[in-house]
Structure formats: structure tokens, C-alpha cells
C-alpha angles and dihedrals in degrees: 000000000000091000090050091052091050091050093048093048093049095046100030093134095052126093113229107239137194115205120215128185139174127212110211124199092252097042113119114246115250127209095215121062113294093242099035094100091047088051090055090048089050092050091048089052090052101257129139110223110223101166146010133205130181132189132192110224134184087205136348117275108251092222105040105002091230119059119279091243091052089048089057089049090052090051092051092049092047090051093047093049094041089236122187097199142014115220116205123206091215138053120265130206115236089256094049090049092052094045094047093049091051092052098047098030092221130105112266125208119188126212096267094049091049093052090047089052091053091048090051090050094051101039109117110163126064091247096051091047090053091047092052093045090052092051091047093048092051090048092050098048097083091038101055092104089066090057097048106037089116093060129084126195116320093205129044147182100230129096090251092064115116120259110276094021101076114116137065091333130227130222116243089236090058091050092050093045090054092048092047093051089050090051091050090056091048092050092049091051093049093047091049090055090049090047089054090054091048090051090054090050090049090051089056087059095044093104090061129073108256126207128189124206110215132170149120115307112278093018090129103261096140091047090052092048090053092048094050100039106020089237118163099238132159110262113188136155091237136108113258094005088152121052102150121077111242119196121195136169116255118199110211123212089261088059091249115141121222131175115245120195128196113209138193113287121252128227136187112279091013104190111261089222090061092049089052095044092048091049094122092050095046092044087075088064092053092047095047122112091223137014122213103205104204120203129185095233091189094060114103091224097044092131093054091046090051090052091049090054092049090052091055091046088054091048092055094042096248101120092100093057110105111260141198116201109224116196105204133191093034088153086073095049109099095195113041090193087072088069089074090069089062094049093098091229091287093296090128125030107259131212125181116214146156111221088191097056099024094240113153096008091118090055090049091054090049091052091049089050089052091050090052092049091052089059095050129099124215117244139167126226134186106199135170109259089234094060091102096162094054093043091050090049093052092047094049100040102031141048110250109220099174135001125191130173121217123175099318094327131100122216111204135184107198140172113223138166114254093254092049091047091054091048092049089050091055091050090051090051091051090055091055095050 
């Protein structure tokens, strides 16, 4: 009893959670425990895990997803552990959610709702809060009946009906559904306006080479962004610690400046509603010149996490964007030979680094420089030696191959990207006019 009192006083703010999972015949095998990732999600959401149950299924039960016998077992465990909530490592239909809650008599939260809750907890900017609210609203629409089953009609036709409610009557669920749909439209309009502003900001950076950092949640993207750019970013050992895209200038060893963006982390079975709601944020990945695909090389399921990221990239239409595979946290990999398994067979250039210790960051910068050079076109310029602005532009944005001076003129052979070449041409024309 004393131990229980100590535990409750130390974790008073935490909800006591039971984790349940189902292994289907076609589910990929994981190296770590089947509910370990769900446990980390639960901890991030502020829950105290007090029990776990798994079931092997040929196919989900149409009524409760897990078997009826397993549902009874979950209810007994929840009662024994005084659990507040049951967290499911799968998505449930509204009917399955209602049926399961009736059987176990404890609130049930499926995987999508849990992830949405974490996103709501970590949203900081106005845009990310709107994006999360939109995803939550779209998730709730088909599930409103679960929230209002205790209510009857608000309005009525009898004399006893309250003032202002007499008439044909309308269920509270119908009122809320109509309000929620209206809110969804408002959120989409507001996000579209924000997206327009972001597009204008992106256009102002078009002349620069842009790089997006993508990867599984907690792969170390924010740590890498801080190492490369000196940006003050939140670095936490939590899932989805970063929701808002941060873009910072990164000065390469050649003195070229590029824009590096940190994006929201991905996860297996990332809810489609979140992908749609975060369209404006993820659009930056699709529009980037280069993607740095970051992988936690020390994670036992790194290959599965890599595949999950590729699936999201495919969903947002970013698979064709040039990529560099970045194997992070190699300081925590006991056998470096294991890194070869993550090399993707040489399909993408691969660099092994540790953002924590700085190992390999010089090789990463060299690979990025090489990627930029591959996208450059060779051109020749004859410019007055006094055209300092144009000369500085070519030196910063291009790769100077040769430079010769001739009676107040400078002859240059330079490699530039197509956009930089067009801009340099306009600057040359302005000198002539």
C-alpha cells in the first residue's frame, strides 16, 4: 500500500495505460518488442504504462478488431491495474471503438488518435496548431456518435420543450457534426492563406540551393540542423519533438550558402489525415533540390524505419527528388560493418555520421557540394573587373573553374545551376544597359 501511494504521488499527472497490439499474418517482423514504439508514444503523451497484451490474428475481428476473448482479458487487466485508458497499436473503425469500449469498460484510444494527441501537445506555431486541429476534426467527424451516446434530442415538439428548442428537434450529434464540418472548411481556408504566404517566402529563396532533412521521428534531424547551422532548435529524446519546419542557412566549406530545412518526423502508419493536413509543410520536401534522408543507424529496426520514410515520400510525390542517405548515430553502433546493410545497395549516395559527436560531418558537406556541382552547367563570362556585385555572386553561387584578367576585364569559366545562370545573365545585361 505504501509503495502504491508513493507511485501515485510521483506520477499523479500520468494516466495509467494498458497497451494492446495485434500481429497480423502480413505484418513485417520487428527486432524490438512489438509494443516498444507504442510505449514510447504513450510516454511522450504523458501516460504511465502499467500493462501490455499482444494477440496473433489471421485477420482483424470485424466487431472489436482483437478477439472477443482477448477483449475480456484486456478488461480484466485494466481493472486489476486500475487503468484509465487502453492504447491500441492499430486503427479502429468507429464501430470497433464503441464495441471495444463497451466490452472492457475503459476508454480506448487507437494509434491515430494517440499520434494526433502528441501532435497537439507539441504544436507551437499558429500554422502547426491549425494543421493538427484540422486532422483532429477530420478524425472526429465519423466518431461523434461515440461522444454523444448519452444524449437524446436537444430540441422537441412538446409543450415541455425548453424555450428556443421547440420545433422538429435536432440531435446534438447532428448539431456538432454541422459545426465541425464548418470548422473544417474554415481551417482549410486559413491554411490555404498561410500556404500562399509560405510559397511567396519560398520563391524568395528560389535562387538558393534548398535541402530538406527528412527521417523517422527521433532520428536526430534537429540535432543535425543545429550542428550544421548553429540554429537554436529544440533537441529532445521524444517522438515528434519537432512539428514546425525550420529553415536555416548552411555555409559549406566552399563558402557557398544553401538553405537547410528540418521537417516533421515520419513514423510507420503515419495517419493519412496528418499527411494531408501538413501538406504545406511537407510540400517543402517535394520542392527541395536535395533530400537528406536521415536514419538512426543504431536502432534495431532501422531498415523498417527507412522503408516507412520512403512510403511517406512516395505519398507526397517526393521520391524523384535527389537524395543522400545519411546514417546517423554511428557512435552508438557497436559493429560498423552493420552499416552496410543500410546502404540501400548504392542506390543513393550514403554518408555515415554522428550529429552528436560531429564525426563524418565533413564528408557530408563534401557530398552535398558534389550534389550541387552535378546540377551545375558550365558557362563563360567576360565582366568588367569593377563589377564587384556580379563577381561576388559568381564566386558565392558558382564553382570558378578558371579566372583570367585582361585590361580591366575578367574572363571567367564557371559552373552554375540553371536558375543562377539565368540570374547572372540578367546581371550581365544590366551592366550593358
